[in-house]
Amino acid sequence: MTKKNDLAQIGVVGLAVMGSNLARNFARNGNTVAVYNRSPEKTRALISEHGSEGNFIPSETVEDFVASLERPRKAIIMVKAGAATDAVINQLVEAMDEGDIIIDGGNALYTDTIRREKEVAAKGRHFVGAGISGGEEGALNGPSIMPGGPAESWETLGPILESIAAKVDGVPCVTHIGPDGAGHFVKMVHNGIEYADMQVIGEAYQLLRYGAGMEPAEIAETFKEWNSGDLDSYLIEITAEVLAQTDPDTGRPLVDVIVDAAGQKGTGRWTAINGLELGVPVTAIAEAVFARALSSSAQQRQAAQEGELPSGDLPALDVDRAAFIEDVRRALYASKLIAYSQGFDEIKAGSDQFDWNVDPRDLATIWRGGCIIRAKFLDRIREAYDNNADLPALILDPYFKNELAGLIDPWRRVVVAATRLGLPAPVFSSSLSYYDSLRAKRLPAALIQAQRDYFGAHTFHRVDKPGVYHLEWSGDRSLTRTEN
Ligand code: 6PG
């Protein structure tokens, strides 16, 4: 507990689970933490249940909270992203002074962060939008943190954020990502990759369950094995645990009693929308978002299940089971590579558009621990960008190209098997199409250009000479050069 007149190095506003766990993490790491929540019961509960874990200064008004902070004051907002964030920012701006730092640790939309940074900066305070990943457990024991905002704020904030971040090989999973909205942008894409990663794991499960006829407990063992190889990651690890879990009420596999309609709070959707806006084909992420939407289309699914949509012929799997399981593992790995590669493409495009100068190596470093998509192969991603900072695409790195050489045949076999079995595998199959599109010497885009020119005189370029051309489709079919 604190002595009277002590000041806090950091404050946390909003003491729901994420906020109070973050406050406890700060306190457990030797920081004195000011805490405030709109309804004081939460503040009191935190102090009575966890006050002994370190030094807390509880306040019941924003003014007292701000007064309990050491200068430059640093306060992290952990409230539901949206209007509540703006309300708290306004209160803090009012009560704070020039040079104080307001940090938004929620999953804010990066364009909101850009706007807020401008507004707060105009009033002489600093605003840092920080993505924080790792869920409740990460917030308490070490999250991965992606702070944006002014570089100057990072000077002050860096050490305190490093004190609570996850560490991998002694390296804290936090670094300054770039100005204004960069931190929240990168967190958004992290979540998009999270959606795709979860979906490919789901597709692998579906194929093993209904293609190879395996029971959840057996699949749990398979995932456990996979977790010691290339796929070693938090999401694979928890999947093994989830699949091994039985329902305490019925004794059935828990996964079988959960309604198969996946929810979403919006960050994956934002990533897909932003990919569309930037013209970056984040197909794996978008398919994962659509897969969640489809799973929740209860009425349509019900009607389709009642036999209205024919399945066609569905020949049973005619391959060796062990070989099929290994093929699925490889298809999962390949599709996951595509999702990460596309996510890094989007980050590069966003960084170029907003002049953020985001270094992909930083992300590969700070995503190795603490966050939901933490995975062993992030070390390989870092090496890829270490070797070539201007890599045109992650999958074109020599290491990953070589990996893909060993994955491509099984990946194709699995997509064929899914099609023959009538099992949906939207990310496995669209990622394979993406891969084949990238490597295709010719795409049907030439035909699309001709169609566009036909009905709208939209013109086209030629492969053999410069200039812009139009063909008189409805006239004499003569070719004109419309521009040089
Ligand atoms: C994280 C998670 C976290 C949250 C997601 C879940 O990085 O810790 O991404 O931010 O669990 O927002 O998102 P959905 O509810 O949309 O699945």
Coordinates of C-alpha atoms and ligand atoms in Angstrom, one line a residue:
M1 CA 0.0 0.0 0.0
T2 CA 1.1 3.6 -0.6
K3 CA 2.3 6.2 1.8
K4 CA 0.4 9.4 1.9
N5 CA 1.6 12.0 -0.6
D6 CA 3.1 9.3 -2.9
L7 CA 2.4 9.8 -6.5
A8 CA 1.6 7.1 -9.1
Q9 CA 3.8 6.5 -12.1
I10 CA 0.8 5.3 -14.2
G11 CA -3.0 5.4 -13.9
V12 CA -5.7 3.1 -15.3
V13 CA -9.2 4.3 -16.0
G14 CA -11.8 1.6 -16.5
L15 CA -11.5 -1.4 -14.2
A16 CA -13.4 -4.1 -16.0
V17 CA -11.3 -7.3 -16.2
M18 CA -8.8 -6.0 -18.8
G19 CA -8.3 -2.7 -17.0
S20 CA -8.0 -4.2 -13.5
N21 CA -5.6 -7.0 -14.7
L22 CA -3.4 -4.4 -16.4
A23 CA -3.4 -2.3 -13.2
R24 CA -2.4 -5.3 -11.1
N25 CA 0.3 -6.1 -13.7
F26 CA 1.7 -2.6 -13.3
A27 CA 1.6 -2.8 -9.5
R28 CA 3.1 -6.3 -9.4
N29 CA 6.0 -4.9 -11.4
G30 CA 6.9 -2.2 -8.9
N31 CA 4.9 0.7 -10.2
T32 CA 2.6 2.7 -8.1
V33 CA -0.7 2.7 -9.9
A34 CA -3.6 5.2 -9.7
V35 CA -6.9 3.5 -10.4
Y36 CA -10.3 5.0 -11.3
N37 CA -13.6 3.6 -12.5
R38 CA -16.9 5.5 -13.2
S39 CA -18.7 3.3 -10.8
P40 CA -16.6 3.3 -7.6
E41 CA -17.7 -0.3 -6.7
K42 CA -15.2 -1.7 -9.2
T43 CA -12.4 0.4 -7.8
R44 CA -13.2 -0.8 -4.2
A45 CA -13.4 -4.4 -5.4
L46 CA -10.0 -4.2 -7.0
I47 CA -8.5 -2.7 -3.9
S48 CA -10.1 -5.2 -1.5
E49 CA -9.4 -8.2 -3.6
H50 CA -5.9 -7.4 -4.9
G51 CA -4.7 -4.3 -3.0
S52 CA -2.0 -6.3 -1.4
E53 CA -0.3 -7.2 -4.7
G54 CA 1.4 -3.8 -4.9
N55 CA 0.9 0.0 -4.5
F56 CA -2.4 1.3 -5.7
I57 CA -3.9 4.8 -5.3
P58 CA -7.7 4.5 -5.7
S59 CA -9.7 7.6 -6.6
E60 CA -13.5 8.2 -6.9
T61 CA -13.3 11.3 -9.1
V62 CA -11.3 12.0 -12.2
E63 CA -9.8 15.1 -10.6
D64 CA -8.5 13.1 -7.6
F65 CA -7.2 10.4 -10.0
V66 CA -5.3 13.0 -12.1
A67 CA -4.0 14.7 -9.0
S68 CA -2.6 11.3 -7.8
L69 CA -0.3 11.0 -10.9
E70 CA 3.3 12.0 -11.1
R71 CA 4.2 14.4 -14.0
P72 CA 4.2 14.1 -16.9
R73 CA 1.0 12.2 -16.0
K74 CA 0.3 9.0 -17.8
A75 CA -3.1 7.5 -17.8
I76 CA -4.3 4.4 -19.7
I77 CA -7.9 4.2 -20.7
M78 CA -9.4 0.7 -20.7
V79 CA -13.0 1.3 -21.5
K80 CA -15.2 -0.1 -24.3
A81 CA -14.0 1.3 -27.6
G82 CA -16.3 4.0 -29.0
A83 CA -18.2 6.9 -27.4
A84 CA -17.1 6.0 -23.9
T85 CA -13.5 6.5 -24.9
D86 CA -14.2 10.0 -26.2
A87 CA -16.0 10.9 -22.9
V88 CA -13.1 9.8 -20.8
I89 CA -10.5 11.5 -23.0
N90 CA -12.4 14.8 -22.6
Q91 CA -12.5 14.4 -18.9
L92 CA -8.8 13.7 -18.7
V93 CA -7.9 16.5 -21.1
E94 CA -9.8 18.9 -18.9
A95 CA -8.1 17.7 -15.7
M96 CA -4.6 17.3 -17.1
D97 CA -1.8 19.7 -18.0
E98 CA 0.4 20.4 -21.0
G99 CA 2.7 17.4 -21.8
D100 CA 0.6 14.8 -19.9
I101 CA 0.0 11.6 -21.8
I102 CA -3.4 9.9 -22.4
I103 CA -3.1 6.3 -23.6
D104 CA -6.1 4.5 -25.2
G105 CA -5.5 0.7 -24.6
G106 CA -8.8 -0.4 -26.1
N107 CA -9.4 -1.9 -29.6
A108 CA -10.1 1.5 -31.2
L109 CA -10.5 2.0 -34.9
Y110 CA -7.3 3.6 -36.1
T111 CA -9.1 6.4 -37.9
D112 CA -10.7 7.4 -34.5
T113 CA -7.2 7.3 -33.0
I114 CA -5.9 9.6 -35.7
R115 CA -8.7 12.0 -35.0
R116 CA -8.3 11.8 -31.3
E117 CA -4.6 12.4 -31.5
K118 CA -5.2 15.6 -33.4
E119 CA -7.8 16.8 -31.0
V120 CA -5.7 16.0 -27.9
A121 CA -2.5 17.4 -29.4
A122 CA -4.3 20.7 -30.2
K123 CA -4.9 21.0 -26.4
G124 CA -1.2 20.4 -25.6
R125 CA -1.6 16.9 -24.2
H126 CA -0.2 13.8 -25.8
F127 CA -2.4 11.0 -27.1
V128 CA -1.1 7.4 -27.6
G129 CA -3.4 4.8 -29.2
A130 CA -1.9 1.5 -28.0
G131 CA -3.1 -1.9 -29.2
I132 CA -2.9 -4.4 -26.3
S133 CA -3.1 -8.1 -27.0
G134 CA -3.2 -11.2 -24.9
G135 CA -6.7 -11.2 -23.4
E136 CA -7.4 -11.2 -19.7
E137 CA -4.5 -13.5 -18.9
G138 CA -2.0 -11.5 -21.0
A139 CA -3.1 -8.2 -19.4
L140 CA -2.3 -9.7 -16.0
N141 CA 0.9 -11.6 -16.8
G142 CA 2.4 -9.9 -19.8
P143 CA 0.6 -8.7 -22.9
S144 CA 2.1 -7.7 -26.3
I145 CA 1.7 -3.9 -26.6
M146 CA 1.6 -1.9 -29.8
P147 CA 1.7 1.8 -28.9
G148 CA 1.4 4.5 -31.6
G149 CA 1.4 8.3 -31.0
P150 CA 4.3 10.8 -30.8
A151 CA 7.8 9.4 -30.5
E152 CA 8.3 11.8 -27.6
S153 CA 5.7 10.0 -25.5
W154 CA 7.4 6.7 -26.1
E155 CA 10.5 8.1 -24.3
T156 CA 8.5 8.5 -21.2
L157 CA 6.2 5.5 -21.6
G158 CA 8.6 3.0 -22.9
P159 CA 10.2 1.8 -19.7
I160 CA 6.9 1.5 -17.8
L161 CA 5.2 -0.5 -20.7
E162 CA 8.3 -2.7 -20.9
S163 CA 8.0 -3.4 -17.2
I164 CA 4.6 -5.2 -17.8
A165 CA 5.0 -6.6 -21.3
A166 CA 5.6 -10.3 -22.1
K167 CA 9.3 -11.1 -22.6
V168 CA 10.7 -13.5 -25.1
D169 CA 14.5 -14.3 -24.8
G170 CA 14.5 -11.3 -22.4
V171 CA 13.1 -8.9 -25.1
P172 CA 10.0 -7.1 -24.1
C173 CA 7.0 -7.5 -26.4
V174 CA 6.4 -3.8 -26.9
T175 CA 7.9 -1.1 -29.0
H176 CA 6.9 2.2 -30.5
I177 CA 5.1 1.3 -33.7
G178 CA 4.8 4.8 -35.4
P179 CA 2.9 8.1 -35.1
D180 CA -0.8 8.6 -34.4
G181 CA -2.9 5.7 -35.5
A182 CA -0.1 3.2 -36.3
G183 CA -0.4 1.2 -33.0
H184 CA -4.2 0.7 -33.4
F185 CA -3.8 -0.1 -37.1
V186 CA -1.3 -2.8 -36.4
K187 CA -3.4 -4.2 -33.6
M188 CA -6.4 -4.3 -36.0
V189 CA -4.4 -6.3 -38.5
H190 CA -3.1 -8.5 -35.7
N191 CA -6.8 -9.3 -35.0
G192 CA -7.5 -9.9 -38.7
I193 CA -4.7 -12.4 -38.7
E194 CA -6.1 -13.9 -35.5
Y195 CA -9.5 -14.4 -37.2
A196 CA -7.8 -16.2 -40.2
D197 CA -5.6 -18.3 -37.9
M198 CA -8.6 -19.4 -35.8
Q199 CA -10.6 -20.2 -39.0
V200 CA -7.8 -22.3 -40.6
I201 CA -7.6 -24.2 -37.3
G202 CA -11.4 -24.6 -37.5
E203 CA -11.2 -25.9 -41.0
A204 CA -8.5 -28.4 -40.1
Y205 CA -10.7 -29.6 -37.2
Q206 CA -13.7 -29.9 -39.5
L207 CA -11.8 -32.1 -42.0
L208 CA -10.4 -34.4 -39.3
R209 CA -13.7 -34.7 -37.6
Y210 CA -16.1 -35.2 -40.5
G211 CA -13.6 -36.2 -43.2
A212 CA -11.3 -38.6 -41.3
G213 CA -14.1 -39.4 -38.7
M214 CA -12.0 -38.6 -35.7
E215 CA -13.4 -37.7 -32.3
P216 CA -12.6 -34.4 -30.6
A217 CA -10.4 -36.1 -27.9
E218 CA -8.4 -37.8 -30.7
I219 CA -8.1 -34.5 -32.6
A220 CA -6.9 -32.8 -29.4
E221 CA -4.0 -35.3 -29.3
T222 CA -3.2 -34.5 -32.9
F223 CA -3.2 -30.8 -32.2
K224 CA -0.9 -31.3 -29.2
E225 CA 1.5 -33.1 -31.5
W226 CA 1.3 -30.3 -34.1
N227 CA 2.1 -27.8 -31.4
S228 CA 5.6 -29.2 -31.1
G229 CA 6.4 -28.5 -34.8
D230 CA 6.1 -25.7 -37.3
L231 CA 2.6 -24.8 -36.0
D232 CA 3.8 -24.3 -32.4
S233 CA 1.5 -21.4 -31.3
Y234 CA -0.8 -20.3 -28.6
L235 CA -3.9 -20.9 -30.7
I236 CA -3.0 -24.5 -31.5
E237 CA -2.2 -25.0 -27.9
I238 CA -5.6 -23.8 -26.6
T239 CA -7.4 -25.6 -29.4
A240 CA -5.9 -28.9 -28.1
E241 CA -7.2 -28.0 -24.7
V242 CA -10.6 -27.0 -25.9
L243 CA -11.1 -30.2 -27.9
A244 CA -10.1 -32.3 -24.9
Q245 CA -12.7 -30.7 -22.7
T246 CA -16.0 -32.5 -21.9
D247 CA -19.2 -30.7 -20.9
P248 CA -19.6 -30.9 -17.2
D249 CA -23.4 -31.2 -17.6
T250 CA -23.6 -34.0 -20.2
G251 CA -20.1 -35.5 -20.4
R252 CA -20.2 -34.9 -24.2
P253 CA -17.3 -33.2 -25.9
L254 CA -17.8 -29.5 -25.0
V255 CA -17.3 -28.4 -28.6
D256 CA -20.4 -30.5 -29.5
V257 CA -22.7 -28.6 -27.1
I258 CA -21.6 -25.1 -28.2
V259 CA -23.8 -23.4 -30.7
D260 CA -21.9 -23.1 -34.0
A261 CA -22.4 -19.4 -34.6
A262 CA -19.2 -17.4 -34.2
G263 CA -19.4 -13.9 -32.8
Q264 CA -17.3 -10.9 -33.6
K265 CA -16.7 -7.5 -32.2
G266 CA -15.5 -5.8 -35.3
T267 CA -11.7 -5.7 -35.6
G268 CA -11.5 -8.6 -38.2
R269 CA -14.2 -6.8 -40.2
W270 CA -12.2 -3.5 -40.1
T271 CA -9.1 -5.3 -41.3
A272 CA -11.1 -6.7 -44.3
I273 CA -12.7 -3.4 -45.0
N274 CA -9.3 -1.6 -44.8
G275 CA -7.8 -4.3 -47.1
L276 CA -10.6 -3.5 -49.7
E277 CA -10.0 0.3 -49.3
L278 CA -6.2 0.0 -49.7
G279 CA -6.6 -2.6 -52.5
V280 CA -4.6 -5.2 -50.6
P281 CA -6.0 -8.7 -51.2
V282 CA -6.4 -9.9 -47.6
T283 CA -8.5 -12.8 -48.8
A284 CA -7.7 -15.2 -45.9
I285 CA -8.8 -12.5 -43.4
A286 CA -11.9 -11.5 -45.3
E287 CA -13.0 -15.2 -45.8
A288 CA -12.6 -15.7 -42.1
V289 CA -14.8 -12.8 -41.3
F290 CA -17.4 -14.0 -43.8
A291 CA -17.2 -17.5 -42.4
R292 CA -18.2 -16.1 -39.0
A293 CA -21.0 -14.2 -40.6
L294 CA -22.2 -17.3 -42.4
S295 CA -22.1 -19.3 -39.3
S296 CA -24.4 -16.8 -37.6
S297 CA -26.9 -16.8 -40.5
A298 CA -29.2 -19.1 -38.6
Q299 CA -32.3 -18.8 -40.8
Q300 CA -30.6 -19.5 -44.1
R301 CA -28.6 -22.3 -42.6
Q302 CA -31.7 -23.9 -41.2
A303 CA -33.5 -23.7 -44.6
A304 CA -30.5 -25.1 -46.4
Q305 CA -30.1 -28.0 -43.9
E306 CA -33.7 -29.0 -44.3
G307 CA -32.6 -30.5 -47.6
E308 CA -33.2 -27.6 -49.9
L309 CA -29.7 -27.5 -51.2
P310 CA -28.4 -30.7 -52.9
S311 CA -25.0 -31.8 -52.0
G312 CA -24.2 -33.8 -55.1
D313 CA -22.2 -37.0 -55.0
L314 CA -19.9 -37.1 -52.0
P315 CA -17.5 -40.0 -52.3
A316 CA -15.9 -41.1 -49.0
L317 CA -12.3 -40.3 -48.3
D318 CA -10.2 -42.9 -50.1
V319 CA -6.8 -42.1 -48.7
D320 CA -4.8 -43.5 -45.8
R321 CA -5.9 -41.8 -42.6
A322 CA -2.4 -41.0 -41.2
A323 CA -1.4 -39.5 -44.6
F324 CA -4.6 -37.4 -44.7
I325 CA -3.9 -36.0 -41.2
E326 CA -0.4 -35.0 -42.2
D327 CA -1.8 -33.4 -45.4
V328 CA -4.3 -31.4 -43.3
R329 CA -1.4 -30.2 -41.1
R330 CA 0.5 -29.0 -44.1
A331 CA -2.6 -27.3 -45.6
L332 CA -3.1 -25.5 -42.3
Y333 CA 0.5 -24.4 -42.2
A334 CA 0.3 -23.2 -45.9
S335 CA -2.9 -21.3 -45.4
K336 CA -1.6 -19.7 -42.2
L337 CA 1.5 -18.5 -44.1
I338 CA -0.8 -16.8 -46.6
A339 CA -2.8 -15.1 -43.8
Y340 CA 0.3 -13.7 -42.2
S341 CA 1.8 -12.7 -45.6
Q342 CA -1.4 -10.8 -46.5
G343 CA -1.6 -9.2 -43.1
F344 CA 2.0 -7.9 -43.4
D345 CA 1.1 -6.6 -46.9
E346 CA -1.7 -4.7 -45.4
I347 CA 0.5 -3.2 -42.7
K348 CA 3.0 -2.1 -45.3
A349 CA 0.3 -0.5 -47.4
G350 CA -1.2 1.3 -44.4
S351 CA 2.2 2.4 -43.3
D352 CA 3.0 3.8 -46.7
Q353 CA -0.4 5.5 -47.0
F354 CA 0.0 7.3 -43.6
D355 CA 3.8 7.7 -43.6
W356 CA 4.1 5.7 -40.4
N357 CA 7.3 3.9 -41.2
V358 CA 6.3 0.7 -39.5
D359 CA 9.1 -1.8 -39.4
P360 CA 7.7 -5.3 -40.0
R361 CA 10.6 -6.8 -37.9
D362 CA 9.3 -5.0 -34.9
L363 CA 6.0 -6.7 -35.2
A364 CA 7.6 -10.1 -35.8
T365 CA 9.5 -9.4 -32.6
I366 CA 6.7 -8.1 -30.3
W367 CA 4.2 -10.7 -31.5
R368 CA 6.4 -13.6 -30.4
G369 CA 5.0 -13.4 -26.9
G370 CA 1.9 -12.1 -25.0
C371 CA -0.5 -11.8 -27.9
I372 CA -3.1 -14.1 -29.2
I373 CA -1.3 -14.9 -32.5
R374 CA 2.0 -15.6 -30.8
A375 CA 3.7 -18.4 -32.7
K376 CA 7.2 -19.9 -33.0
F377 CA 7.3 -19.1 -36.7
L378 CA 7.4 -15.3 -36.0
D379 CA 11.1 -15.8 -35.5
R380 CA 11.3 -16.9 -39.1
I381 CA 9.3 -13.9 -40.2
R382 CA 11.7 -11.6 -38.4
E383 CA 14.6 -13.4 -40.1
A384 CA 12.9 -13.0 -43.5
Y385 CA 12.6 -9.2 -43.0
D386 CA 16.1 -9.1 -41.5
N387 CA 17.5 -10.6 -44.7
N388 CA 15.4 -8.4 -47.0
A389 CA 13.6 -5.4 -45.5
D390 CA 11.9 -4.8 -49.0
L391 CA 10.6 -8.3 -49.4
P392 CA 7.8 -8.0 -52.0
A393 CA 5.7 -10.6 -50.0
L394 CA 6.5 -12.7 -47.0
I395 CA 5.9 -15.9 -48.9
L396 CA 8.6 -14.9 -51.4
D397 CA 11.3 -15.1 -48.7
P398 CA 13.6 -18.0 -49.5
Y399 CA 12.9 -19.9 -46.3
F400 CA 9.1 -19.7 -46.7
K401 CA 9.3 -20.4 -50.5
N402 CA 11.2 -23.6 -49.5
E403 CA 8.6 -24.4 -46.9
L404 CA 5.8 -23.9 -49.5
A405 CA 7.5 -26.3 -51.8
G406 CA 6.9 -29.0 -49.3
L407 CA 3.3 -27.9 -48.5
I408 CA 1.9 -27.3 -51.9
D409 CA 1.0 -30.8 -53.0
P410 CA -0.7 -31.8 -49.7
W411 CA -2.5 -28.4 -49.7
R412 CA -3.9 -29.1 -53.2
R413 CA -4.9 -32.6 -52.1
V414 CA -6.7 -31.3 -49.0
V415 CA -8.7 -28.7 -51.0
V416 CA -9.7 -31.4 -53.5
A417 CA -10.6 -33.7 -50.6
A418 CA -12.7 -31.0 -48.9
T419 CA -14.5 -30.3 -52.2
R420 CA -15.2 -34.0 -52.8
L421 CA -16.4 -34.5 -49.2
G422 CA -18.6 -31.4 -49.4
L423 CA -16.8 -29.9 -46.4
P424 CA -16.4 -26.1 -46.3
A425 CA -12.8 -24.9 -46.2
P426 CA -13.1 -21.3 -47.3
V427 CA -9.7 -20.1 -46.1
F428 CA -7.8 -23.2 -47.2
S429 CA -9.2 -23.0 -50.7
S430 CA -9.2 -19.2 -51.2
S431 CA -5.7 -19.0 -49.9
L432 CA -4.7 -21.6 -52.5
S433 CA -6.4 -19.6 -55.2
Y434 CA -4.5 -16.5 -54.0
Y435 CA -1.3 -18.4 -54.2
D436 CA -2.0 -19.7 -57.7
S437 CA -3.1 -16.2 -58.7
L438 CA 0.2 -14.7 -57.5
R439 CA 2.2 -17.2 -59.4
A440 CA 0.1 -17.3 -62.6
K441 CA 1.9 -16.0 -65.7
R442 CA -1.4 -14.7 -67.1
L443 CA -4.5 -13.8 -65.3
P444 CA -8.0 -13.4 -66.8
A445 CA -7.7 -9.7 -65.9
A446 CA -6.8 -9.2 -69.6
L447 CA -10.2 -10.4 -70.5
I448 CA -11.8 -8.2 -67.9
Q449 CA -10.0 -5.2 -69.4
A450 CA -11.3 -6.1 -72.8
Q451 CA -14.9 -6.4 -71.4
R452 CA -14.5 -3.0 -69.6
D453 CA -13.3 -1.5 -72.9
Y454 CA -16.2 -3.1 -74.8
F455 CA -19.1 -1.7 -72.7
G456 CA -17.5 1.5 -71.3
A457 CA -14.5 2.5 -73.4
H458 CA -12.4 2.1 -70.3
T459 CA -9.3 1.4 -72.4
F460 CA -6.4 -1.0 -71.9
H461 CA -2.7 -1.3 -72.0
R462 CA -0.9 -3.6 -74.5
V463 CA 1.9 -6.1 -73.6
D464 CA 3.9 -5.3 -76.7
K465 CA 4.0 -1.5 -76.9
P466 CA 3.4 1.6 -74.6
G467 CA 0.3 3.7 -74.7
V468 CA -3.4 3.4 -73.8
Y469 CA -5.7 1.8 -76.3
H470 CA -9.4 1.5 -77.2
L471 CA -11.1 -0.7 -79.7
E472 CA -14.2 0.4 -81.6
W473 CA -16.2 -2.6 -80.5
S474 CA -19.5 -1.5 -81.9
G475 CA -18.1 0.1 -85.0
D476 CA -15.4 -0.9 -87.4
R477 CA -13.3 -2.6 -84.7
S478 CA -10.4 -0.3 -85.3
L479 CA -7.8 0.2 -82.6
T480 CA -7.0 3.8 -81.4
R481 CA -4.2 4.9 -79.2
T482 CA -6.0 7.3 -76.8
E483 CA -3.0 8.3 -74.7
N484 CA 0.7 8.0 -74.9
Ligands
6PG1 C1 -6.3 -9.8 -28.3 C2 -7.7 -10.1 -28.8 C3 -8.7 -9.3 -28.2 C4 -10.1 -9.8 -28.3 C5 -10.6 -9.7 -29.7 C6 -11.7 -10.7 -30.0 O1 -5.5 -9.5 -29.1 O2 -6.1 -9.9 -27.1 O3 -7.7 -9.9 -30.2 O4 -8.5 -8.0 -28.6 O5 -10.2 -11.0 -27.8 O6 -11.1 -8.4 -29.9 O7 -12.3 -10.3 -31.0 P1 -13.7 -10.9 -31.5 O8 -14.7 -10.7 -30.3 O9 -14.1 -10.0 -32.6 O10 -13.5 -12.3 -31.9

